[in-house]
mmCIF file of N, CA and C in Angstrom:
data_model
loop_
_atom_site.group_PDB
_atom_site.id
_atom_site.type_symbol
_atom_site.label_atom_id
_atom_site.label_comp_id
_atom_site.label_asym_id
_atom_site.label_seq_id
_atom_site.Cartn_x
_atom_site.Cartn_y
_atom_site.Cartn_z
ATOM 1 N N MET T 13 25.202 16.804 -4.827
ATOM 2 C CA MET T 13 24.025 15.941 -4.843
ATOM 3 C C MET T 13 23.096 16.307 -5.986
ATOM 4 N N SER T 14 22.932 17.666 -6.255
ATOM 5 C CA SER T 14 21.954 18.010 -7.300
ATOM 6 C C SER T 14 22.616 17.479 -8.678
ATOM 7 N N ARG T 15 23.890 17.610 -8.865
ATOM 8 C CA ARG T 15 24.463 17.052 -10.099
ATOM 9 C C ARG T 15 24.216 15.594 -10.337
ATOM 10 N N LEU T 16 24.256 14.863 -9.220
ATOM 11 C CA LEU T 16 24.014 13.477 -9.272
ATOM 12 C C LEU T 16 22.554 13.091 -9.670
ATOM 13 N N LEU T 17 21.707 13.902 -8.993
ATOM 14 C CA LEU T 17 20.178 13.654 -9.292
ATOM 15 C C LEU T 17 19.732 14.195 -10.566
ATOM 16 N N GLU T 18 20.303 15.179 -11.078
ATOM 17 C CA GLU T 18 19.985 15.791 -12.375
ATOM 18 C C GLU T 18 20.847 15.377 -13.507
ATOM 19 N N GLY T 19 21.798 14.549 -13.274
ATOM 20 C CA GLY T 19 22.788 14.112 -14.218
ATOM 21 C C GLY T 19 22.269 13.306 -15.325
ATOM 22 N N ARG T 20 23.196 12.746 -16.111
ATOM 23 C CA ARG T 20 22.838 11.864 -17.245
ATOM 24 C C ARG T 20 22.795 10.435 -16.886
ATOM 25 N N GLY T 21 23.107 9.992 -15.627
ATOM 26 C CA GLY T 21 23.170 8.663 -15.293
ATOM 27 C C GLY T 21 21.785 8.098 -15.073
ATOM 28 N N GLU T 22 21.777 6.899 -14.563
ATOM 29 C CA GLU T 22 20.487 6.150 -14.321
ATOM 30 C C GLU T 22 19.605 6.827 -13.225
ATOM 31 N N LEU T 23 20.331 7.407 -12.284
ATOM 32 C CA LEU T 23 19.561 8.090 -11.173
ATOM 33 C C LEU T 23 18.900 9.387 -11.659
ATOM 34 N N GLY T 24 19.598 10.065 -12.546
ATOM 35 C CA GLY T 24 18.908 11.309 -13.106
ATOM 36 C C GLY T 24 17.743 10.919 -13.966
ATOM 37 N N THR T 25 17.813 9.835 -14.795
ATOM 38 C CA THR T 25 16.707 9.373 -15.564
ATOM 39 C C THR T 25 15.508 8.990 -14.643
ATOM 40 N N LEU T 26 15.873 8.329 -13.682
ATOM 41 C CA LEU T 26 14.803 7.808 -12.719
ATOM 42 C C LEU T 26 14.075 9.041 -11.998
ATOM 43 N N MET T 27 14.872 10.090 -11.623
ATOM 44 C CA MET T 27 14.276 11.290 -11.071
ATOM 45 C C MET T 27 13.511 12.081 -12.021
ATOM 46 N N ARG T 28 13.871 12.157 -13.241
ATOM 47 C CA ARG T 28 13.075 12.801 -14.264
ATOM 48 C C ARG T 28 11.780 12.140 -14.486
ATOM 49 N N MET T 29 11.865 10.709 -14.488
ATOM 50 C CA MET T 29 10.660 9.977 -14.694
ATOM 51 C C MET T 29 9.748 10.113 -13.485
ATOM 52 N N ALA T 30 10.245 10.160 -12.212
ATOM 53 C CA ALA T 30 9.397 10.336 -11.066
ATOM 54 C C ALA T 30 8.674 11.717 -11.182
ATOM 55 N N ARG T 31 9.480 12.750 -11.629
ATOM 56 C CA ARG T 31 8.789 14.081 -11.693
ATOM 57 C C ARG T 31 7.700 14.062 -12.741
ATOM 58 N N LEU T 32 7.934 13.386 -13.840
ATOM 59 C CA LEU T 32 6.877 13.315 -14.923
ATOM 60 C C LEU T 32 5.653 12.641 -14.415
ATOM 61 N N ILE T 33 5.802 11.519 -13.710
ATOM 62 C CA ILE T 33 4.743 10.806 -13.165
ATOM 63 C C ILE T 33 3.942 11.583 -12.159
ATOM 64 N N GLU T 34 4.691 12.345 -11.302
ATOM 65 C CA GLU T 34 4.084 13.130 -10.284
ATOM 66 C C GLU T 34 3.212 14.245 -10.963
ATOM 67 N N ARG T 35 3.808 14.848 -12.029
ATOM 68 C CA ARG T 35 3.064 15.934 -12.704
ATOM 69 C C ARG T 35 1.803 15.328 -13.345
ATOM 70 N N ALA T 36 1.914 14.192 -13.943
ATOM 71 C CA ALA T 36 0.716 13.612 -14.576
ATOM 72 C C ALA T 36 -0.379 13.204 -13.552
ATOM 73 N N GLN T 37 0.041 12.702 -12.424
ATOM 74 C CA GLN T 37 -0.884 12.419 -11.322
ATOM 75 C C GLN T 37 -1.571 13.736 -10.814
ATOM 76 N N GLN T 38 -0.844 14.697 -10.670
ATOM 77 C CA GLN T 38 -1.404 15.914 -10.165
ATOM 78 C C GLN T 38 -2.383 16.615 -11.244
ATOM 79 N N HIS T 39 -2.022 16.568 -12.443
ATOM 80 C CA HIS T 39 -2.826 17.111 -13.537
ATOM 81 C C HIS T 39 -4.099 16.321 -13.569
ATOM 82 N N LEU T 40 -4.105 15.031 -13.604
ATOM 83 C CA LEU T 40 -5.320 14.202 -13.622
ATOM 84 C C LEU T 40 -6.177 14.506 -12.456
ATOM 85 N N ARG T 41 -5.650 14.509 -11.227
ATOM 86 C CA ARG T 41 -6.386 14.867 -10.045
ATOM 87 C C ARG T 41 -7.052 16.162 -10.063
ATOM 88 N N ASP T 42 -6.362 17.120 -10.707
ATOM 89 C CA ASP T 42 -6.908 18.510 -10.804
ATOM 90 C C ASP T 42 -8.214 18.561 -11.624
ATOM 91 N N HIS T 43 -8.295 17.627 -12.555
ATOM 92 C CA HIS T 43 -9.393 17.739 -13.542
ATOM 93 C C HIS T 43 -10.464 16.627 -13.266
ATOM 94 N N LEU T 44 -10.389 15.905 -12.228
ATOM 95 C CA LEU T 44 -11.380 14.919 -11.842
ATOM 96 C C LEU T 44 -12.137 15.386 -10.636
ATOM 97 N N PRO T 45 -13.380 14.881 -10.426
ATOM 98 C CA PRO T 45 -14.227 15.184 -9.325
ATOM 99 C C PRO T 45 -13.422 14.802 -7.966
ATOM 100 N N THR T 46 -13.541 15.592 -6.956
ATOM 101 C CA THR T 46 -12.719 15.307 -5.781
ATOM 102 C C THR T 46 -12.807 13.932 -5.214
ATOM 103 N N GLU T 47 -13.990 13.333 -5.183
ATOM 104 C CA GLU T 47 -14.180 11.968 -4.582
ATOM 105 C C GLU T 47 -13.437 10.929 -5.406
ATOM 106 N N LEU T 48 -13.258 11.166 -6.693
ATOM 107 C CA LEU T 48 -12.565 10.271 -7.543
ATOM 108 C C LEU T 48 -11.050 10.585 -7.523
ATOM 109 N N ALA T 49 -10.702 11.850 -7.475
ATOM 110 C CA ALA T 49 -9.310 12.236 -7.508
ATOM 111 C C ALA T 49 -8.557 11.727 -6.333
ATOM 112 N N ASP T 50 -9.178 11.628 -5.098
ATOM 113 C CA ASP T 50 -8.480 11.147 -3.996
ATOM 114 C C ASP T 50 -8.065 9.663 -4.075
ATOM 115 N N HIS T 51 -8.587 8.983 -4.975
ATOM 116 C CA HIS T 51 -8.304 7.505 -5.147
ATOM 117 C C HIS T 51 -7.488 7.144 -6.360
ATOM 118 N N LEU T 52 -6.998 8.180 -7.070
ATOM 119 C CA LEU T 52 -6.175 7.993 -8.280
ATOM 120 C C LEU T 52 -4.711 8.126 -8.003
ATOM 121 N N PHE T 53 -3.916 7.154 -8.401
ATOM 122 C CA PHE T 53 -2.468 7.258 -8.276
ATOM 123 C C PHE T 53 -1.914 6.737 -9.549
ATOM 124 N N VAL T 54 -0.830 7.422 -10.034
ATOM 125 C CA VAL T 54 -0.134 7.074 -11.272
ATOM 126 C C VAL T 54 1.033 6.191 -10.806
ATOM 127 N N GLY T 55 1.110 4.916 -11.307
ATOM 128 C CA GLY T 55 2.126 4.026 -10.843
ATOM 129 C C GLY T 55 3.287 3.980 -11.747
ATOM 130 N N GLY T 56 3.234 4.256 -13.035
ATOM 131 C CA GLY T 56 4.336 4.210 -13.917
ATOM 132 C C GLY T 56 3.946 4.279 -15.372
ATOM 133 N N PHE T 57 5.027 4.355 -16.184
ATOM 134 C CA PHE T 57 4.843 4.586 -17.656
ATOM 135 C C PHE T 57 5.680 3.552 -18.362
ATOM 136 N N HIS T 58 5.141 2.724 -19.193
ATOM 137 C CA HIS T 58 6.025 1.761 -19.867
ATOM 138 C C HIS T 58 5.333 1.388 -21.244
ATOM 139 N N ASP T 59 6.140 1.377 -22.292
ATOM 140 C CA ASP T 59 5.652 1.060 -23.592
ATOM 141 C C ASP T 59 4.418 1.801 -23.980
ATOM 142 N N GLY T 60 4.274 3.062 -23.709
ATOM 143 C CA GLY T 60 3.167 3.930 -24.155
ATOM 144 C C GLY T 60 1.893 3.731 -23.285
ATOM 145 N N ARG T 61 1.983 3.055 -22.212
ATOM 146 C CA ARG T 61 0.865 2.833 -21.370
ATOM 147 C C ARG T 61 1.143 3.361 -19.963
ATOM 148 N N LEU T 62 0.177 4.117 -19.433
ATOM 149 C CA LEU T 62 0.292 4.646 -18.143
ATOM 150 C C LEU T 62 -0.369 3.749 -17.116
ATOM 151 N N THR T 63 0.176 3.336 -16.007
ATOM 152 C CA THR T 63 -0.458 2.592 -15.018
ATOM 153 C C THR T 63 -1.115 3.434 -14.056
ATOM 154 N N ILE T 64 -2.415 3.173 -13.927
ATOM 155 C CA ILE T 64 -3.274 3.924 -12.924
ATOM 156 C C ILE T 64 -3.681 2.930 -11.822
ATOM 157 N N ILE T 65 -3.390 3.403 -10.645
ATOM 158 C CA ILE T 65 -3.670 2.576 -9.521
ATOM 159 C C ILE T 65 -4.762 3.164 -8.704
ATOM 160 N N THR T 66 -5.624 2.390 -8.135
ATOM 161 C CA THR T 66 -6.720 2.884 -7.241
ATOM 162 C C THR T 66 -6.804 1.948 -6.125
ATOM 163 N N ASP T 67 -7.411 2.347 -4.984
ATOM 164 C CA ASP T 67 -7.516 1.492 -3.829
ATOM 165 C C ASP T 67 -8.746 0.630 -3.723
ATOM 166 N N ARG T 68 -9.748 0.812 -4.596
ATOM 167 C CA ARG T 68 -11.008 -0.041 -4.658
ATOM 168 C C ARG T 68 -11.443 -0.169 -6.037
ATOM 169 N N ALA T 69 -12.084 -1.308 -6.218
ATOM 170 C CA ALA T 69 -12.679 -1.668 -7.536
ATOM 171 C C ALA T 69 -13.738 -0.692 -7.982
ATOM 172 N N VAL T 70 -14.504 -0.161 -7.119
ATOM 173 C CA VAL T 70 -15.526 0.780 -7.407
ATOM 174 C C VAL T 70 -14.883 2.048 -8.142
ATOM 175 N N TRP T 71 -13.795 2.498 -7.694
ATOM 176 C CA TRP T 71 -13.085 3.673 -8.271
ATOM 177 C C TRP T 71 -12.483 3.303 -9.687
ATOM 178 N N LEU T 72 -12.081 1.983 -9.785
ATOM 179 C CA LEU T 72 -11.448 1.625 -11.031
ATOM 180 C C LEU T 72 -12.499 1.586 -12.132
ATOM 181 N N THR T 73 -13.703 1.166 -11.751
ATOM 182 C CA THR T 73 -14.819 1.129 -12.676
ATOM 183 C C THR T 73 -15.144 2.532 -13.208
ATOM 184 N N ARG T 74 -15.115 3.435 -12.334
ATOM 185 C CA ARG T 74 -15.399 4.897 -12.672
ATOM 186 C C ARG T 74 -14.240 5.463 -13.560
ATOM 187 N N LEU T 75 -13.043 5.014 -13.234
ATOM 188 C CA LEU T 75 -11.915 5.585 -13.996
ATOM 189 C C LEU T 75 -11.914 4.988 -15.471
ATOM 190 N N ARG T 76 -12.411 3.740 -15.534
ATOM 191 C CA ARG T 76 -12.460 3.069 -16.913
ATOM 192 C C ARG T 76 -13.436 3.817 -17.757
ATOM 193 N N TYR T 77 -14.508 4.305 -17.150
ATOM 194 C CA TYR T 77 -15.505 5.133 -17.959
ATOM 195 C C TYR T 77 -14.841 6.477 -18.360
ATOM 196 N N GLU T 78 -13.892 6.944 -17.716
ATOM 197 C CA GLU T 78 -13.199 8.302 -17.886
ATOM 198 C C GLU T 78 -11.991 8.134 -18.885
ATOM 199 N N GLN T 79 -11.705 6.954 -19.322
ATOM 200 C CA GLN T 79 -10.483 6.733 -20.113
ATOM 201 C C GLN T 79 -10.231 7.697 -21.186
ATOM 202 N N ALA T 80 -11.238 7.955 -22.093
ATOM 203 C CA ALA T 80 -10.978 8.872 -23.155
ATOM 204 C C ALA T 80 -10.661 10.304 -22.726
ATOM 205 N N ARG T 81 -11.355 10.699 -21.705
ATOM 206 C CA ARG T 81 -11.159 12.073 -21.111
ATOM 207 C C ARG T 81 -9.683 12.077 -20.440
ATOM 208 N N LEU T 82 -9.319 11.092 -19.746
ATOM 209 C CA LEU T 82 -8.055 10.950 -19.143
ATOM 210 C C LEU T 82 -6.947 10.994 -20.158
ATOM 211 N N LEU T 83 -7.135 10.369 -21.183
ATOM 212 C CA LEU T 83 -6.112 10.327 -22.338
ATOM 213 C C LEU T 83 -5.931 11.708 -22.962
ATOM 214 N N SER T 84 -7.068 12.471 -23.224
ATOM 215 C CA SER T 84 -6.935 13.775 -23.690
ATOM 216 C C SER T 84 -6.357 14.793 -22.775
ATOM 217 N N LEU T 85 -6.588 14.535 -21.472
ATOM 218 C CA LEU T 85 -5.973 15.395 -20.428
ATOM 219 C C LEU T 85 -4.484 15.178 -20.409
ATOM 220 N N LEU T 86 -4.074 13.949 -20.477
ATOM 221 C CA LEU T 86 -2.649 13.642 -20.542
ATOM 222 C C LEU T 86 -1.863 14.143 -21.806
ATOM 223 N N HIS T 87 -2.584 14.131 -22.863
ATOM 224 C CA HIS T 87 -1.931 14.618 -24.053
ATOM 225 C C HIS T 87 -1.718 16.230 -24.083
ATOM 226 N N GLU T 88 -2.315 16.807 -23.047
ATOM 227 C CA GLU T 88 -2.129 18.286 -22.860
ATOM 228 C C GLU T 88 -0.727 18.538 -22.283
ATOM 229 N N LEU T 89 -0.219 17.524 -21.543
ATOM 230 C CA LEU T 89 1.101 17.708 -20.775
ATOM 231 C C LEU T 89 2.195 17.352 -21.722
ATOM 232 N N PRO T 90 3.247 18.194 -21.713
ATOM 233 C CA PRO T 90 4.466 17.841 -22.532
ATOM 234 C C PRO T 90 5.122 16.575 -21.987
ATOM 235 N N GLY T 91 5.511 15.723 -22.792
ATOM 236 C CA GLY T 91 6.162 14.452 -22.453
ATOM 237 C C GLY T 91 5.171 13.258 -22.361
ATOM 238 N N PHE T 92 3.899 13.551 -22.505
ATOM 239 C CA PHE T 92 2.863 12.419 -22.459
ATOM 240 C C PHE T 92 2.103 12.351 -23.691
ATOM 241 N N GLU T 93 2.563 12.840 -24.761
ATOM 242 C CA GLU T 93 1.988 12.765 -26.101
ATOM 243 C C GLU T 93 1.978 11.267 -26.576
ATOM 244 N N ALA T 94 2.914 10.506 -26.111
ATOM 245 C CA ALA T 94 3.148 9.124 -26.549
ATOM 246 C C ALA T 94 2.197 8.163 -25.766
ATOM 247 N N VAL T 95 1.463 8.606 -24.779
ATOM 248 C CA VAL T 95 0.559 7.665 -24.029
ATOM 249 C C VAL T 95 -0.639 7.279 -25.000
ATOM 250 N N ASN T 96 -0.745 5.967 -25.112
ATOM 251 C CA ASN T 96 -1.783 5.563 -25.942
ATOM 252 C C ASN T 96 -2.777 4.583 -25.292
ATOM 253 N N GLY T 97 -2.699 4.474 -23.945
ATOM 254 C CA GLY T 97 -3.613 3.717 -23.243
ATOM 255 C C GLY T 97 -3.244 3.563 -21.768
ATOM 256 N N PHE T 98 -4.093 2.828 -20.993
ATOM 257 C CA PHE T 98 -3.869 2.716 -19.558
ATOM 258 C C PHE T 98 -3.905 1.276 -19.130
ATOM 259 N N ASP T 99 -3.130 1.016 -18.158
ATOM 260 C CA ASP T 99 -3.273 -0.282 -17.373
ATOM 261 C C ASP T 99 -3.737 0.040 -16.028
ATOM 262 N N PHE T 100 -4.968 -0.487 -15.684
ATOM 263 C CA PHE T 100 -5.587 -0.206 -14.400
ATOM 264 C C PHE T 100 -5.323 -1.328 -13.393
ATOM 265 N N LYS T 101 -4.993 -0.929 -12.160
ATOM 266 C CA LYS T 101 -4.795 -1.899 -11.118
ATOM 267 C C LYS T 101 -5.442 -1.435 -9.834
ATOM 268 N N VAL T 102 -5.893 -2.400 -9.087
ATOM 269 C CA VAL T 102 -6.475 -2.086 -7.804
ATOM 270 C C VAL T 102 -5.532 -2.671 -6.748
ATOM 271 N N ARG T 103 -5.068 -1.701 -5.909
ATOM 272 C CA ARG T 103 -4.108 -2.046 -4.769
ATOM 273 C C ARG T 103 -4.376 -1.110 -3.661
ATOM 274 N N PRO T 104 -4.518 -1.624 -2.458
ATOM 275 C CA PRO T 104 -4.682 -0.775 -1.338
ATOM 276 C C PRO T 104 -3.453 0.128 -1.185
ATOM 277 N N VAL T 105 -3.510 1.451 -1.411
ATOM 278 C CA VAL T 105 -2.390 2.335 -1.389
ATOM 279 C C VAL T 105 -2.074 2.735 0.068
ATOM 280 N N ARG T 106 -3.064 2.954 0.847
ATOM 281 C CA ARG T 106 -2.817 3.270 2.280
ATOM 282 C C ARG T 106 -2.778 1.983 3.082
ATOM 283 N N PRO T 107 -1.847 1.873 3.979
ATOM 284 C CA PRO T 107 -1.773 0.726 4.800
ATOM 285 C C PRO T 107 -3.029 0.454 5.603
ATOM 286 N N PRO T 108 -3.483 -0.791 5.691
ATOM 287 C CA PRO T 108 -4.692 -1.061 6.467
ATOM 288 C C PRO T 108 -4.371 -0.827 8.024
ATOM 289 N N LYS T 109 -5.501 -0.502 8.721
ATOM 290 C CA LYS T 109 -5.301 -0.286 10.183
ATOM 291 C C LYS T 109 -4.988 -1.625 10.829
ATOM 292 N N ALA T 110 -4.018 -1.644 11.755
ATOM 293 C CA ALA T 110 -3.696 -2.853 12.516
ATOM 294 C C ALA T 110 -4.876 -3.218 13.449
ATOM 295 N N PRO T 111 -5.112 -4.520 13.535
ATOM 296 C CA PRO T 111 -6.260 -4.881 14.419
ATOM 297 C C PRO T 111 -5.896 -4.576 15.830
ATOM 298 N N LEU T 112 -6.891 -4.248 16.694
ATOM 299 C CA LEU T 112 -6.677 -4.035 17.996
ATOM 300 C C LEU T 112 -6.237 -5.293 18.742
ATOM 301 N N ARG T 113 -5.157 -5.067 19.615
ATOM 302 C CA ARG T 113 -4.604 -6.166 20.307
ATOM 303 C C ARG T 113 -5.551 -6.629 21.421
ATOM 304 N N GLN T 114 -5.793 -7.877 21.460
ATOM 305 C CA GLN T 114 -6.685 -8.405 22.482
ATOM 306 C C GLN T 114 -5.757 -9.034 23.600
ATOM 307 N N THR T 115 -5.874 -8.520 24.737
ATOM 308 C CA THR T 115 -5.053 -9.017 25.811
ATOM 309 C C THR T 115 -5.836 -10.209 26.449
ATOM 310 N N ARG T 116 -5.126 -11.232 26.697
ATOM 311 C CA ARG T 116 -5.771 -12.434 27.300
ATOM 312 C C ARG T 116 -5.205 -12.491 28.851
ATOM 313 N N ARG T 117 -6.178 -13.072 29.641
ATOM 314 C CA ARG T 117 -5.811 -13.098 31.072
ATOM 315 C C ARG T 117 -5.793 -14.616 31.404
ATOM 316 N N LEU T 118 -4.891 -14.857 32.213
ATOM 317 C CA LEU T 118 -4.713 -16.196 32.832
ATOM 318 C C LEU T 118 -5.033 -16.223 34.312
ATOM 319 N N PRO T 119 -6.156 -16.832 34.695
ATOM 320 C CA PRO T 119 -6.516 -16.749 36.106
ATOM 321 C C PRO T 119 -5.526 -17.502 37.003
ATOM 322 N N ALA T 120 -5.390 -17.090 38.248
ATOM 323 C CA ALA T 120 -4.351 -17.752 39.130
ATOM 324 C C ALA T 120 -4.592 -19.216 39.328
ATOM 325 N N ARG T 121 -5.824 -19.672 39.228
ATOM 326 C CA ARG T 121 -6.113 -21.103 39.477
ATOM 327 C C ARG T 121 -5.612 -21.853 38.199
ATOM 328 N N ALA T 122 -5.715 -21.292 37.060
ATOM 329 C CA ALA T 122 -5.203 -22.049 35.875
ATOM 330 C C ALA T 122 -3.720 -22.062 35.914
ATOM 331 N N ALA T 123 -3.052 -20.986 36.389
ATOM 332 C CA ALA T 123 -1.611 -20.961 36.527
ATOM 333 C C ALA T 123 -1.163 -22.049 37.555
ATOM 334 N N ASP T 124 -1.919 -22.260 38.558
ATOM 335 C CA ASP T 124 -1.531 -23.297 39.584
ATOM 336 C C ASP T 124 -1.643 -24.737 38.907
ATOM 337 N N GLU T 125 -2.604 -24.895 38.058
ATOM 338 C CA GLU T 125 -2.864 -26.168 37.332
ATOM 339 C C GLU T 125 -1.606 -26.428 36.399
ATOM 340 N N LEU T 126 -1.215 -25.365 35.690
ATOM 341 C CA LEU T 126 -0.159 -25.461 34.724
ATOM 342 C C LEU T 126 1.146 -25.781 35.464
ATOM 343 N N SER T 127 1.379 -25.172 36.583
ATOM 344 C CA SER T 127 2.629 -25.358 37.428
ATOM 345 C C SER T 127 2.628 -26.746 37.954
ATOM 346 N N SER T 128 1.469 -27.287 38.362
ATOM 347 C CA SER T 128 1.432 -28.692 38.842
ATOM 348 C C SER T 128 1.695 -29.680 37.661
ATOM 349 N N CYS T 129 1.163 -29.342 36.544
ATOM 350 C CA CYS T 129 1.504 -30.170 35.341
ATOM 351 C C CYS T 129 2.959 -30.155 34.969
ATOM 352 N N ALA T 130 3.512 -28.985 35.097
ATOM 353 C CA ALA T 130 4.969 -28.797 34.773
ATOM 354 C C ALA T 130 5.839 -29.653 35.726
ATOM 355 N N ALA T 131 5.359 -29.726 36.945
ATOM 356 C CA ALA T 131 6.101 -30.503 37.943
ATOM 357 C C ALA T 131 6.152 -31.998 37.667
ATOM 358 N N ASP T 132 5.123 -32.441 36.986
ATOM 359 C CA ASP T 132 4.948 -33.828 36.699
ATOM 360 C C ASP T 132 5.518 -34.301 35.301
ATOM 361 N N VAL T 133 5.940 -33.299 34.505
ATOM 362 C CA VAL T 133 6.412 -33.523 33.167
ATOM 363 C C VAL T 133 7.974 -33.836 33.169
ATOM 364 N N GLU T 134 8.360 -34.867 32.473
ATOM 365 C CA GLU T 134 9.768 -35.211 32.475
ATOM 366 C C GLU T 134 10.606 -34.484 31.338
ATOM 367 N N ASP T 135 9.872 -34.110 30.309
ATOM 368 C CA ASP T 135 10.530 -33.470 29.180
ATOM 369 C C ASP T 135 10.940 -31.937 29.696
ATOM 370 N N PRO T 136 12.198 -31.632 29.656
ATOM 371 C CA PRO T 136 12.564 -30.279 30.164
ATOM 372 C C PRO T 136 12.104 -29.140 29.288
ATOM 373 N N ARG T 137 12.047 -29.313 28.018
ATOM 374 C CA ARG T 137 11.481 -28.227 27.132
ATOM 375 C C ARG T 137 10.026 -27.918 27.414
ATOM 376 N N LEU T 138 9.263 -28.997 27.598
ATOM 377 C CA LEU T 138 7.801 -28.848 27.815
ATOM 378 C C LEU T 138 7.703 -28.265 29.197
ATOM 379 N N ARG T 139 8.434 -28.707 30.218
ATOM 380 C CA ARG T 139 8.330 -28.211 31.559
ATOM 381 C C ARG T 139 8.576 -26.695 31.603
ATOM 382 N N ARG T 140 9.687 -26.225 30.870
ATOM 383 C CA ARG T 140 9.928 -24.815 30.786
ATOM 384 C C ARG T 140 8.817 -23.977 30.152
ATOM 385 N N ALA T 141 8.261 -24.569 29.044
ATOM 386 C CA ALA T 141 7.207 -23.874 28.364
ATOM 387 C C ALA T 141 5.938 -23.775 29.240
ATOM 388 N N LEU T 142 5.589 -24.793 30.045
ATOM 389 C CA LEU T 142 4.424 -24.751 30.966
ATOM 390 C C LEU T 142 4.637 -23.816 32.091
ATOM 391 N N GLU T 143 5.961 -23.801 32.553
ATOM 392 C CA GLU T 143 6.305 -22.771 33.592
ATOM 393 C C GLU T 143 6.241 -21.366 33.094
ATOM 394 N N ARG T 144 6.714 -21.168 31.924
ATOM 395 C CA ARG T 144 6.660 -19.812 31.320
ATOM 396 C C ARG T 144 5.205 -19.402 31.047
ATOM 397 N N LEU T 145 4.395 -20.281 30.653
ATOM 398 C CA LEU T 145 2.968 -19.945 30.478
ATOM 399 C C LEU T 145 2.325 -19.656 31.830
ATOM 400 N N ALA T 146 2.633 -20.399 32.812
ATOM 401 C CA ALA T 146 1.975 -20.189 34.167
ATOM 402 C C ALA T 146 2.500 -18.809 34.705
ATOM 403 N N SER T 147 3.594 -18.423 34.366
ATOM 404 C CA SER T 147 4.200 -17.131 34.861
ATOM 405 C C SER T 147 3.341 -15.941 34.394
ATOM 406 N N HIS T 148 2.447 -16.033 33.489
ATOM 407 C CA HIS T 148 1.604 -15.038 32.959
ATOM 408 C C HIS T 148 0.308 -14.807 33.751
ATOM 409 N N ALA T 149 0.200 -15.485 34.835
ATOM 410 C CA ALA T 149 -0.987 -15.415 35.612
ATOM 411 C C ALA T 149 -1.242 -14.105 36.235
ATOM 412 N N GLU T 150 -2.502 -13.780 36.468
ATOM 413 C CA GLU T 150 -2.847 -12.475 37.138
ATOM 414 C C GLU T 150 -2.338 -12.565 38.508
ATOM 415 N N THR T 151 -1.938 -11.489 38.988
ATOM 416 C CA THR T 151 -1.497 -11.358 40.409
ATOM 417 C C THR T 151 -2.445 -10.728 41.341
#
């Protein structure tokens, strides 16, 4: 497995690039204020430009002011001498919290009305749907 990951194939190249990007991200985070460092993620490197991702526009604005400093920090790392600029992107990195599920209640009287409507309906699909809905009534 280690020969495959460290080899000369495409997977080895990809693993080396991932390690470089991780090292760059850690180096930048180590030299930024803590409140800013927590919101900086390195997304990739292409054509001499490093992609910096942040989760909110306010952090992107602060990172833009730090561009010259970030570039000099990156040039300290071997393998990043060719970086000549940044592409900044705002993307929520952490998944948003799922909304709380709201449970709805169907009173017994409403279920009786639905059942009586279902008895009068000729369409079998609609009848089954009404009966299924009525079955959710409170007991």
